[in-house]
Structures are given as structure tokens and as C-alpha cells.
Short mmCIF file of C-alpha atoms in Angstrom, two decimals:
data_model
loop_
_atom_site.label_atom_id
_atom_site.label_comp_id
_atom_site.label_asym_id
_atom_site.label_seq_id
_atom_site.Cartn_x
_atom_site.Cartn_y
_atom_site.Cartn_z
CA MET W 251 -50.56 55.14 -15.11
CA SER W 252 -48.70 57.10 -12.40
CA LEU W 253 -45.14 56.09 -11.51
CA ARG W 254 -44.05 55.72 -7.89
CA ALA W 255 -40.78 57.35 -6.86
CA LEU W 256 -38.86 57.36 -3.59
CA VAL W 257 -36.93 60.60 -2.99
CA VAL W 258 -33.93 60.24 -0.66
CA ASP W 259 -32.23 63.35 0.77
CA ASP W 260 -31.07 64.39 4.23
CA ASP W 261 -32.31 67.93 3.58
CA LEU W 262 -36.03 68.15 4.45
CA SER W 263 -36.81 71.16 2.26
CA THR W 264 -35.16 69.59 -0.80
CA ARG W 265 -37.05 66.34 -0.59
CA GLU W 266 -40.38 68.06 0.15
CA MET W 267 -39.88 70.28 -2.89
CA LEU W 268 -39.11 67.28 -5.11
CA VAL W 269 -42.10 65.30 -3.82
CA LEU W 270 -44.44 68.22 -4.49
CA THR W 271 -43.01 69.02 -7.93
CA LEU W 272 -42.99 65.39 -9.12
CA GLY W 273 -46.61 65.01 -7.99
CA ARG W 274 -47.59 67.74 -10.44
CA GLN W 275 -45.90 65.69 -13.20
CA ASN W 276 -48.00 62.57 -12.47
CA VAL W 277 -45.18 60.91 -10.47
CA ALA W 278 -46.42 59.78 -7.06
CA ALA W 279 -43.42 60.49 -4.84
CA GLU W 280 -42.64 59.68 -1.21
CA SER W 281 -39.54 60.63 0.75
CA ALA W 282 -36.87 59.11 2.98
CA SER W 283 -34.42 61.04 5.18
CA GLY W 284 -31.40 58.86 4.38
CA ALA W 285 -30.14 55.61 2.90
CA GLU W 286 -31.09 53.37 5.81
CA ASP W 287 -34.58 54.89 5.92
CA ALA W 288 -34.85 54.31 2.13
CA LEU W 289 -33.85 50.65 2.37
CA GLY W 290 -36.51 50.16 5.05
CA ARG W 291 -39.17 51.80 2.86
CA LEU W 292 -38.15 49.64 -0.11
CA ARG W 293 -38.66 46.51 1.99
CA GLN W 294 -42.19 47.62 2.88
CA ALA W 295 -43.48 49.03 -0.43
CA THR W 296 -42.91 48.86 -4.17
CA PHE W 297 -41.43 51.79 -6.08
CA ASP W 298 -40.63 52.24 -9.77
CA VAL W 299 -37.55 54.42 -9.21
CA VAL W 300 -35.31 55.81 -6.46
CA ILE W 301 -34.02 59.43 -6.67
CA THR W 302 -31.21 60.05 -4.20
CA ASP W 303 -28.78 62.76 -3.25
CA LEU W 304 -25.13 61.78 -3.59
CA GLU W 305 -23.63 63.23 -0.39
CA MET W 306 -25.53 62.14 2.73
CA PRO W 307 -24.45 61.32 6.30
CA GLY W 308 -23.60 57.62 6.69
CA MET W 309 -24.25 55.82 3.41
CA THR W 310 -23.73 57.80 0.19
CA GLY W 311 -26.10 57.76 -2.76
CA ILE W 312 -23.73 55.52 -4.73
CA GLU W 313 -23.52 53.02 -1.85
CA LEU W 314 -27.32 53.10 -1.65
CA ALA W 315 -27.53 52.38 -5.40
CA ARG W 316 -25.24 49.37 -4.96
CA ARG W 317 -27.42 48.02 -2.12
CA VAL W 318 -30.61 48.57 -4.13
CA ALA W 319 -29.11 46.73 -7.11
CA GLU W 320 -28.39 43.73 -4.89
CA GLY W 321 -31.87 43.77 -3.35
CA PRO W 322 -35.07 45.20 -4.86
CA GLY W 323 -33.38 45.91 -8.20
CA VAL W 324 -35.15 49.27 -8.64
CA PRO W 325 -33.45 51.81 -10.97
CA VAL W 326 -31.63 54.59 -9.09
CA ILE W 327 -31.06 58.18 -10.24
CA VAL W 328 -28.34 60.11 -8.38
CA LEU W 329 -28.40 63.91 -7.93
CA THR W 330 -25.22 65.79 -7.01
CA GLY W 331 -24.21 69.37 -6.42
CA ARG W 332 -20.78 68.88 -8.02
CA ALA W 333 -20.12 66.37 -10.79
CA ASP W 334 -16.76 65.02 -11.86
CA VAL W 335 -15.51 62.09 -13.93
CA ASP W 336 -14.51 59.94 -10.96
CA ARG W 337 -17.94 60.25 -9.37
CA ALA W 338 -19.66 59.50 -12.66
CA ILE W 339 -17.55 56.36 -13.18
CA ALA W 340 -18.24 55.20 -9.63
CA ALA W 341 -21.96 55.73 -10.22
CA ILE W 342 -21.94 53.70 -13.44
CA ARG W 343 -20.07 50.84 -11.73
CA ALA W 344 -22.69 50.85 -8.96
CA GLY W 345 -25.42 50.37 -11.55
CA VAL W 346 -26.88 53.88 -11.35
CA ALA W 347 -29.47 54.51 -14.07
CA ASP W 348 -28.70 58.23 -14.42
CA PHE W 349 -26.42 60.88 -12.88
CA LEU W 350 -27.77 64.47 -12.85
CA THR W 351 -26.22 67.69 -11.62
CA LYS W 352 -28.09 70.08 -9.29
CA PRO W 353 -29.96 72.26 -9.80
CA VAL W 354 -31.88 69.87 -12.03
CA SER W 355 -34.86 70.98 -14.10
CA ILE W 356 -38.03 69.03 -13.41
CA ASP W 357 -38.43 68.28 -17.12
CA ASP W 358 -34.96 66.68 -17.27
CA LEU W 359 -35.70 64.69 -14.12
CA VAL W 360 -39.02 63.37 -15.44
CA VAL W 361 -37.35 62.34 -18.72
CA ALA W 362 -34.62 60.56 -16.73
CA ILE W 363 -37.26 58.79 -14.62
CA GLU W 364 -39.23 57.57 -17.63
CA ARG W 365 -36.04 56.44 -19.40
CA ALA W 366 -34.78 54.55 -16.32
CA VAL W 367 -38.13 52.80 -15.80
CA ARG W 368 -38.39 51.80 -19.48
CA HIS W 369 -34.84 50.43 -19.46
CA HIS W 370 -35.44 48.51 -16.23
CA THR W 371 -38.69 47.02 -17.54
CA LEU W 372 -37.00 45.93 -20.76
CA SER W 373 -34.02 44.44 -18.92
CA THR W 374 -36.33 42.50 -16.63
CA GLU W 375 -38.26 41.09 -19.58
CA ILE W 376 -35.06 40.11 -21.42
CA GLN W 377 -33.81 38.33 -18.30
CA ARG W 378 -37.14 36.49 -17.96
CA LEU W 379 -37.01 35.32 -21.57
CA ARG W 380 -33.35 34.36 -21.23
CA THR W 381 -34.20 32.29 -18.15
CA GLU W 382 -36.90 30.47 -20.10
CA VAL W 383 -34.53 29.83 -23.01
CA LEU W 384 -31.38 28.95 -21.11
CA GLY W 385 -32.87 27.88 -17.80
CA GLU W 386 -32.83 24.56 -16.01
CA HIS W 387 -35.59 22.96 -18.08
CA ALA W 388 -34.65 24.34 -21.50
CA SER W 389 -31.59 24.70 -23.61
CA ALA W 390 -30.40 27.09 -26.22
CA ASP W 391 -29.34 24.13 -28.32
CA MET W 392 -33.02 23.15 -28.74
CA LEU W 393 -33.96 26.55 -30.13
CA GLY W 394 -35.16 26.68 -33.70
CA GLN W 395 -37.82 27.93 -36.09
CA SER W 396 -36.98 25.70 -39.05
CA ARG W 397 -39.51 23.11 -40.15
CA ALA W 398 -37.23 20.22 -39.16
CA VAL W 399 -36.83 21.52 -35.59
CA ARG W 400 -40.52 22.38 -35.23
CA GLU W 401 -41.45 18.84 -36.25
CA LEU W 402 -38.92 17.43 -33.80
CA GLN W 403 -40.22 19.62 -30.97
CA ASP W 404 -43.81 18.64 -31.75
CA LEU W 405 -43.05 14.92 -31.71
CA LEU W 406 -40.94 15.31 -28.57
CA THR W 407 -43.79 17.05 -26.76
CA ARG W 408 -46.25 14.33 -27.76
CA VAL W 409 -44.08 11.38 -26.78
CA ALA W 410 -42.57 12.83 -23.57
CA PRO W 411 -45.47 12.00 -21.18
CA SER W 412 -45.46 8.30 -22.16
CA ASP W 413 -43.01 5.64 -21.00
CA VAL W 414 -42.28 4.11 -24.41
CA PRO W 415 -38.62 3.59 -25.39
CA VAL W 416 -37.27 6.29 -27.70
CA LEU W 417 -34.36 6.10 -30.14
CA VAL W 418 -32.69 9.45 -30.84
CA THR W 419 -30.51 9.54 -33.96
CA GLY W 420 -28.35 12.18 -35.58
CA GLU W 421 -24.81 13.17 -36.41
CA SER W 422 -22.22 13.85 -33.72
CA GLY W 423 -22.72 17.24 -32.14
CA VAL W 424 -26.39 17.77 -33.02
CA GLY W 425 -27.54 17.56 -29.38
CA LYS W 426 -28.94 14.05 -28.95
CA GLU W 427 -28.42 14.10 -25.18
CA LEU W 428 -30.22 17.46 -25.01
CA VAL W 429 -33.21 15.84 -26.70
CA ALA W 430 -33.07 12.98 -24.18
CA ARG W 431 -32.95 15.44 -21.29
CA ALA W 432 -35.85 17.40 -22.77
CA LEU W 433 -37.88 14.17 -22.93
CA HIS W 434 -37.08 13.52 -19.28
CA ASP W 435 -37.85 17.09 -18.16
CA ARG W 436 -41.25 17.03 -19.88
CA SER W 437 -42.18 13.54 -18.68
CA LEU W 438 -44.05 12.36 -15.59
CA ARG W 439 -40.64 11.16 -14.34
CA ARG W 440 -39.11 14.64 -14.25
CA GLU W 441 -38.65 14.49 -10.46
CA GLY W 442 -36.67 11.26 -10.78
CA PRO W 443 -33.00 10.85 -11.78
CA PHE W 444 -31.62 11.25 -15.29
CA VAL W 445 -28.81 8.69 -15.57
CA ALA W 446 -26.59 8.66 -18.67
CA ILE W 447 -23.89 6.28 -19.87
CA ASN W 448 -21.72 6.30 -23.00
CA CYS W 449 -21.84 2.73 -24.28
CA ALA W 450 -18.72 3.29 -26.40
CA ALA W 451 -16.55 4.36 -23.48
CA LEU W 452 -16.23 1.02 -21.64
CA PRO W 453 -15.20 -2.54 -22.52
CA ALA W 454 -17.89 -5.22 -22.45
CA THR W 455 -17.13 -6.54 -18.93
CA LEU W 456 -17.15 -3.12 -17.28
CA LEU W 457 -20.16 -2.00 -19.29
CA GLU W 458 -22.17 -4.98 -18.09
CA SER W 459 -21.23 -4.21 -14.49
CA GLU W 460 -22.17 -0.53 -14.92
CA LEU W 461 -25.57 -1.35 -16.40
CA PHE W 462 -26.64 -4.28 -14.27
CA GLY W 463 -24.43 -4.02 -11.18
CA HIS W 464 -22.38 -6.78 -9.57
CA VAL W 465 -22.09 -8.69 -6.31
CA LYS W 466 -19.02 -8.78 -4.11
CA GLY W 467 -16.41 -11.20 -5.46
CA ALA W 468 -17.90 -11.37 -8.96
CA PHE W 469 -14.47 -10.44 -10.33
CA THR W 470 -11.07 -9.40 -8.98
CA ASP W 471 -11.86 -5.76 -8.19
CA ALA W 472 -15.42 -6.37 -6.95
CA GLN W 473 -14.80 -5.50 -3.30
CA GLN W 474 -18.46 -4.87 -2.53
CA ASP W 475 -21.92 -5.11 -4.04
CA LYS W 476 -22.78 -2.43 -6.59
CA ARG W 477 -26.15 -1.30 -7.91
CA GLY W 478 -26.26 -0.97 -11.68
CA LEU W 479 -27.52 2.05 -13.58
CA PHE W 480 -30.86 0.40 -14.34
CA LEU W 481 -31.58 0.41 -10.60
CA GLU W 482 -30.00 3.83 -10.07
CA ALA W 483 -32.37 5.23 -12.71
CA SER W 484 -35.52 3.75 -11.15
CA GLY W 485 -38.22 6.39 -11.00
CA GLY W 486 -36.49 8.34 -13.75
CA THR W 487 -34.76 7.90 -17.11
CA LEU W 488 -31.80 5.80 -18.27
CA PHE W 489 -30.04 7.30 -21.30
CA LEU W 490 -27.93 4.88 -23.37
CA ASP W 491 -25.70 7.08 -25.51
CA GLU W 492 -23.88 5.51 -28.51
CA VAL W 493 -26.04 2.41 -28.17
CA GLY W 494 -24.88 1.28 -31.60
CA GLU W 495 -21.43 0.53 -30.12
CA LEU W 496 -22.73 -2.09 -27.67
CA PRO W 497 -20.89 -5.44 -27.92
CA LEU W 498 -23.16 -8.27 -29.08
CA GLU W 499 -22.85 -10.17 -25.77
CA VAL W 500 -24.11 -7.10 -23.88
CA GLN W 501 -26.88 -6.57 -26.43
CA ALA W 502 -28.39 -9.95 -25.54
CA LYS W 503 -28.46 -9.11 -21.82
CA LEU W 504 -29.84 -5.65 -22.51
CA LEU W 505 -32.64 -7.13 -24.58
CA ARG W 506 -33.63 -9.46 -21.74
CA ALA W 507 -33.55 -6.59 -19.24
CA LEU W 508 -35.83 -4.49 -21.45
CA GLN W 509 -38.24 -7.38 -22.06
CA GLU W 510 -38.49 -8.57 -18.45
CA ARG W 511 -38.08 -5.21 -16.69
CA ARG W 512 -35.65 -7.01 -14.40
CA VAL W 513 -31.85 -7.12 -14.15
CA ARG W 514 -29.42 -9.69 -12.74
CA PRO W 515 -26.14 -8.31 -11.35
CA VAL W 516 -22.88 -9.80 -12.57
CA GLY W 517 -22.08 -12.83 -10.38
CA GLY W 518 -25.51 -12.76 -8.75
CA GLY W 519 -28.34 -15.26 -8.81
CA LEU W 520 -31.34 -13.10 -7.99
CA GLU W 521 -33.00 -10.71 -10.41
CA GLN W 522 -34.21 -7.29 -9.31
CA SER W 523 -37.03 -5.22 -10.79
CA TYR W 524 -36.37 -1.68 -12.02
CA ASP W 525 -38.66 1.17 -13.01
CA ALA W 526 -36.87 3.36 -15.53
CA ARG W 527 -37.68 4.69 -18.96
CA VAL W 528 -34.96 3.88 -21.49
CA ILE W 529 -33.90 6.40 -24.13
CA SER W 530 -31.16 5.40 -26.57
CA ALA W 531 -29.08 7.46 -28.98
CA THR W 532 -26.69 6.77 -31.83
CA ASN W 533 -25.02 8.43 -34.79
CA ARG W 534 -24.94 5.08 -36.62
CA ASP W 535 -27.48 3.74 -39.10
CA LEU W 536 -28.76 0.90 -36.90
CA GLU W 537 -30.73 -0.63 -39.76
CA GLU W 538 -27.50 -0.99 -41.66
CA SER W 539 -25.85 -2.44 -38.55
CA VAL W 540 -28.68 -4.98 -38.33
CA GLU W 541 -28.09 -5.94 -41.96
CA ASP W 542 -24.36 -6.36 -41.25
CA GLY W 543 -25.01 -8.49 -38.16
CA ARG W 544 -23.44 -5.93 -35.81
CA PHE W 545 -26.68 -5.10 -34.02
CA ARG W 546 -29.49 -7.44 -32.97
CA GLU W 547 -32.70 -6.90 -34.93
CA ASP W 548 -34.90 -7.77 -31.94
CA LEU W 549 -33.07 -5.24 -29.77
CA PHE W 550 -33.38 -2.62 -32.51
CA TYR W 551 -37.16 -2.92 -32.53
CA ARG W 552 -37.26 -2.98 -28.73
CA ILE W 553 -35.45 0.37 -28.34
CA ASN W 554 -36.97 1.98 -31.45
CA VAL W 555 -40.63 2.22 -30.48
CA VAL W 556 -40.49 5.95 -31.26
CA HIS W 557 -37.75 7.43 -33.44
CA LEU W 558 -36.61 11.04 -33.06
CA ALA W 559 -34.22 12.17 -35.81
CA VAL W 560 -32.26 15.30 -34.83
CA PRO W 561 -31.47 17.32 -37.99
CA PRO W 562 -27.90 18.44 -38.70
CA LEU W 563 -27.23 22.14 -38.32
CA ARG W 564 -26.68 22.60 -42.07
CA ALA W 565 -30.32 21.56 -42.61
CA ARG W 566 -31.71 24.16 -40.20
CA GLY W 567 -31.29 27.34 -42.25
CA ARG W 568 -31.46 30.54 -40.21
CA ASP W 569 -31.61 28.60 -36.94
CA VAL W 570 -27.83 29.05 -37.05
CA LEU W 571 -28.24 32.74 -36.20
CA LEU W 572 -30.83 32.09 -33.50
CA LEU W 573 -28.49 29.61 -31.82
CA ALA W 574 -25.50 31.91 -32.28
CA GLU W 575 -27.25 34.79 -30.51
CA ALA W 576 -28.19 32.50 -27.61
CA PHE W 577 -24.62 31.23 -27.35
CA VAL W 578 -23.33 34.84 -27.35
CA GLN W 579 -25.53 35.60 -24.34
CA ARG W 580 -24.34 32.50 -22.53
CA ALA W 581 -20.63 33.05 -23.26
CA ALA W 582 -20.77 36.79 -22.52
CA GLU W 583 -22.39 36.20 -19.14
CA ARG W 584 -19.94 33.44 -18.25
CA SER W 585 -16.87 35.49 -19.24
CA ARG W 586 -18.36 38.83 -18.12
CA ARG W 587 -17.60 40.46 -21.46
CA PRO W 588 -19.88 43.19 -22.93
CA VAL W 589 -20.65 41.33 -26.15
CA ARG W 590 -24.27 41.64 -27.23
CA GLY W 591 -24.58 39.82 -30.55
CA VAL W 592 -23.27 38.94 -34.01
CA ALA W 593 -22.43 41.57 -36.63
CA GLU W 594 -23.77 41.23 -40.19
CA SER W 595 -20.33 40.31 -41.55
CA ALA W 596 -20.10 37.37 -39.16
CA ALA W 597 -23.73 36.36 -39.67
CA ARG W 598 -23.19 35.87 -43.41
CA LYS W 599 -20.18 33.64 -42.74
CA LEU W 600 -22.11 31.61 -40.17
CA LEU W 601 -24.95 31.04 -42.64
CA ALA W 602 -22.60 30.03 -45.45
CA TYR W 603 -20.56 27.48 -43.47
CA ASP W 604 -21.69 23.81 -43.53
CA TRP W 605 -21.00 22.99 -39.82
CA PRO W 606 -19.66 19.42 -39.95
CA GLY W 607 -19.40 19.53 -36.14
CA ASN W 608 -23.00 20.76 -35.87
CA VAL W 609 -24.26 22.66 -32.80
CA ARG W 610 -21.21 21.75 -30.74
CA GLU W 611 -18.91 23.32 -33.33
CA LEU W 612 -21.08 26.45 -33.53
CA GLU W 613 -20.96 26.92 -29.76
CA ASN W 614 -17.17 26.57 -29.74
CA CYS W 615 -16.96 29.07 -32.60
CA ILE W 616 -19.08 31.62 -30.72
CA GLU W 617 -17.17 31.17 -27.46
CA ARG W 618 -13.97 31.91 -29.39
CA GLY W 619 -15.55 35.00 -30.94
CA VAL W 620 -16.71 36.36 -27.58
CA ALA W 621 -13.21 35.85 -26.15
CA LEU W 622 -11.40 37.54 -29.06
CA THR W 623 -13.64 40.37 -30.25
CA ARG W 624 -12.60 43.96 -29.55
CA PHE W 625 -16.13 45.23 -30.11
CA ASP W 626 -19.57 44.70 -28.62
CA GLU W 627 -20.43 42.36 -31.51
CA ILE W 628 -18.64 39.37 -33.02
CA THR W 629 -17.31 40.28 -36.48
CA ALA W 630 -16.16 38.02 -39.31
CA GLU W 631 -12.54 38.56 -38.24
CA ASP W 632 -13.32 36.97 -34.85
CA LEU W 633 -14.41 33.67 -36.44
CA PRO W 634 -12.09 30.67 -37.05
CA GLU W 635 -10.21 30.81 -40.35
CA LYS W 636 -12.03 27.78 -41.78
CA VAL W 637 -15.38 29.52 -41.21
CA ARG W 638 -14.15 32.82 -42.67
CA SER W 639 -12.67 31.22 -45.79
CA PHE W 640 -15.40 28.65 -46.46
CA GLU W 641 -16.95 28.85 -49.91
CA ALA W 642 -20.25 27.11 -50.55
CA SER W 643 -20.71 24.99 -53.65
CA THR W 644 -23.33 27.43 -54.89
CA GLY W 645 -22.97 31.13 -55.35
CA ASP W 646 -26.59 31.78 -54.51
CA GLU W 647 -26.34 33.26 -51.03
CA GLN W 648 -30.10 33.53 -50.72
CA ALA W 649 -30.35 29.77 -51.10
CA LEU W 650 -27.79 29.36 -48.34
CA GLU W 651 -29.99 31.34 -45.97
CA ALA W 652 -33.13 29.43 -46.88
CA GLU W 653 -34.28 26.42 -44.91
CA LEU W 654 -32.67 23.23 -46.21
CA PRO W 655 -34.26 19.77 -46.40
CA SER W 656 -33.32 17.14 -43.81
CA MET W 657 -31.07 14.20 -44.70
CA GLU W 658 -34.07 11.87 -44.55
CA GLU W 659 -35.96 14.09 -47.00
CA LEU W 660 -32.96 14.07 -49.35
CA GLU W 661 -32.81 10.27 -49.17
CA ARG W 662 -36.54 9.99 -49.86
CA ARG W 663 -36.23 12.22 -52.94
CA HIS W 664 -33.24 10.24 -54.19
CA ILE W 665 -35.08 6.92 -53.84
CA VAL W 666 -38.05 8.35 -55.77
CA ARG W 667 -35.76 9.57 -58.58
CA VAL W 668 -33.99 6.20 -58.84
CA LEU W 669 -37.29 4.30 -58.95
CA GLU W 670 -38.52 6.61 -61.71
CA ALA W 671 -35.27 6.15 -63.63
CA VAL W 672 -35.47 2.32 -63.54
CA LYS W 673 -39.23 2.38 -64.23
CA GLY W 674 -40.10 0.77 -60.90
CA ASN W 675 -37.71 -2.21 -61.18
CA LYS W 676 -37.08 -2.85 -57.47
CA THR W 677 -34.09 -5.14 -57.95
CA ARG W 678 -32.39 -2.64 -60.23
CA ALA W 679 -33.29 0.26 -57.92
CA ALA W 680 -31.72 -1.53 -54.93
CA GLN W 681 -28.55 -2.12 -56.92
CA VAL W 682 -28.30 1.53 -57.95
CA LEU W 683 -28.98 2.70 -54.39
CA GLY W 684 -26.39 0.31 -52.97
CA PHE W 685 -28.53 -1.81 -50.65
CA ASP W 686 -30.62 -5.00 -50.86
CA ARG W 687 -34.34 -5.32 -51.66
CA ARG W 688 -35.23 -5.83 -47.98
CA THR W 689 -33.68 -2.48 -47.04
CA LEU W 690 -35.41 -0.85 -50.03
CA TYR W 691 -38.81 -2.11 -48.83
CA ARG W 692 -38.12 -0.93 -45.29
CA LYS W 693 -37.08 2.55 -46.40
CA ALA W 694 -40.08 2.76 -48.75
CA GLU W 695 -42.36 1.94 -45.81
CA ARG W 696 -40.64 4.59 -43.66
CA TYR W 697 -41.06 7.30 -46.31
CA GLY W 698 -44.58 6.26 -47.37
CA LEU W 699 -43.58 5.17 -50.88
CA ARG W 700 -45.50 2.60 -52.92
CA LEU W 701 -43.36 -0.07 -54.64
#
């Protein structure tokens, strides 16, 4: 397929010669008499590459390259009769694809054209993929090829279009809010608001006011009526983060609001309807909290219609490297540093570490590496000391790089082993496992075990 080139030169004979010669090399070339003429042509037609003289009346070739980079984004090759270091540096800073000295051989020019077009095409594709990965409706933190993440993504995709309440669980730092946002972005409510509140951050009285609103005079500082977050989230999603920290008195009112789809503001007498999907998240074992009387059982079942368990980073195998590379791109762009990835020495350390802080800790680690590295890749020396010096409990590095089972899978295997050891005695098994028979039955049902 023929390439289209725009030749820019104030000398008529030079540009006519280039147009004719390039045509013989299967490059369909057209010409412009100067930079302003070239910019006008670029607005009217599509070209694969611009070939421009450096010294022209008015706007120079380097200034033209800078304008093209800001607009059409077509690669620019600059030709000059006299080359020097300062001009070459200025050309590179302007984003010039290549810088050739006259007289240029047609073979060298065609090679430069093909190289510039290939590089531009690749850069455009990388940017498109990066936008998909790190764009408004996706997040690097949700990337993953491990079985645990694929299962999570599959379940998330299936449940997102419905309005059923979802409980997202996982350790601190695994990205529970990202999962909630992904549910919202893929739902029929995506055009509505996404309203989040940390239930552990406020005392009971303020939390109740935030959720349900209040009327003027309801308490000392209530100077005017206030809509609660249930109403603010109408048409969209209400995300209750750290729901396991809710005080019991607020739990009762939350349960009523979820059952009736109506809320009553603090100090008010009239209830108001809301239309919001509720997604909750916690790093607690809510079943254990129910057993201990710290969380209402009826509320637990109300918010846990669908359960999404976000796996810890240590259970995601080589996803660590996939996330690290995405975080490098993000941090390098934000800090404008020419860091393009993770060196092998650093990759081995990242795979070996157990990441108690999960994805959040990994992102902080990579941001540090991008800031400190003296190279175009993060090396082991750029990582925090605790990551560099970490030694896994096993010396089998291949096992470290393999995909690890989730915490739920480990618990299921442990329960099976205990039951086998006590020959199916459920009372004895519960004692060994450290919980009562009721919890044993519930966990057996969750994992599909026959007692």
C-alpha cells in the first residue's frame, strides 16, 4: 500500500524533484511551498509523513514540526543543508522523527519514511491500548491474568447490569473500591452518580446524618436541611466502604432503609424514596462478626446478595508484573520521566515479595522506583529495602512465580484435611478449626462440601 507524503520546501525545483523521485519509490507525494501552506494542506487531507526543509521564510521546519505534533500528530522528517548538534537537539525536542543532511540519497529518505511511519503507528496503538487500560472506565489495578482475577472479572461482568446488592470483601489495599466503581461503570446506572462513604470515618450520629440527611434544628449544628447520601445517589450507586465498622444502632436504620427503599432524615417525620444501588465493602469476616454479635445477621444477608471476593496480591502470581508495568506507565507520564519498565533484577524481587499492603503497596513501590531510578528501567536497587531483602519461606523461585491459590481455596483445603483427619466427626472438626458447628456448616455449604 502506497504511503502519502507532504513535501515542504520554499524552493520549487527541490520540492518538484522530491515529489517525482518519491513517486518512483511507491510514495505518493504532494508539495507545499511553506509551513503555513503545509498546515492548511494537513487540515484538508491525510498524510502519513511530512518531509520539510529546515530553513524557510517565516516558520522554520522545526517550528512546523512542533505545530504538527500539537495538531495532526503526523511524523515529521527534517532536511537541512548544514547540520550541527544544537539543531539536532532542537529537532528532537520538537518531536522530529528524523533529521537528515542534504544532499540526501533517496534510499536513505525512503528508509527514514518507513521507519517514521512504523514508529508512529506503533506509538498510536500503544496509546490506544493504554487509554483502554488506564482510561476513565478502566483501571490498571483491575488488570490480571491469574485464575482468581479472571473469575472475579467474569462474576463482576455478569452481576453489573443487575440492581442486586453486592458485598465486596478483601484485605486492605486490594482495590475493593475499584471493584465497586467497575460495577457502577458497567451497570445501567453508569450515567448516574457514584457516591462513596467510609463508614469507619465518622461517629454514629454524624454517620446517620450523612446517610439519611437531617432537617433544620435536628441538632445543634443543623442550620439547614440536608439531603443524605441515599438521596444524593439516586439514579446511581451508593458505596458503603468498611461497612463492618457500622455501629449497631446505625445498622438497624440501614436495614430498614434497604428493606423499604425509603429513608427518614434525622429529626424529620416524613420518609423519602430513593433509587440507588447499594454496594458494600469490608476487610472483616462479617460472618464472624455476626457470630460475635457485632453485626446484624439480617443486615448481613440483605447486603450480601452477591459476594465478590477480591484476591490478595500474593495470590495473583505473575499479575504482580502486569500491574507493575501499568503503574510504571502511569507514574512515568505523571512525573514526565523516561522510565519504560521493570528490569529483570527488580522483577524477581517483586515476584518474591509477599505484599502485605497489596496493590496499594505495589503502586507506592513503583512510584518510588520511577522517582529514584537513574536508568530507563526500575532496577532492584530502586526498590524499598524490605522488598530487596525479603526472603520467601521456600527456596523454589519457580513456585513463587506460579499462580497461588486464593485464601478461600486454602481454607477449603484445610477444612477438607481436618474432616479427613477426624474421620468426619463434625464436633471435633469444629473444635480443631476453632469455630462452632454452625459456622462449619455454613462454610461447608459455601465451599460445596458434604458433611
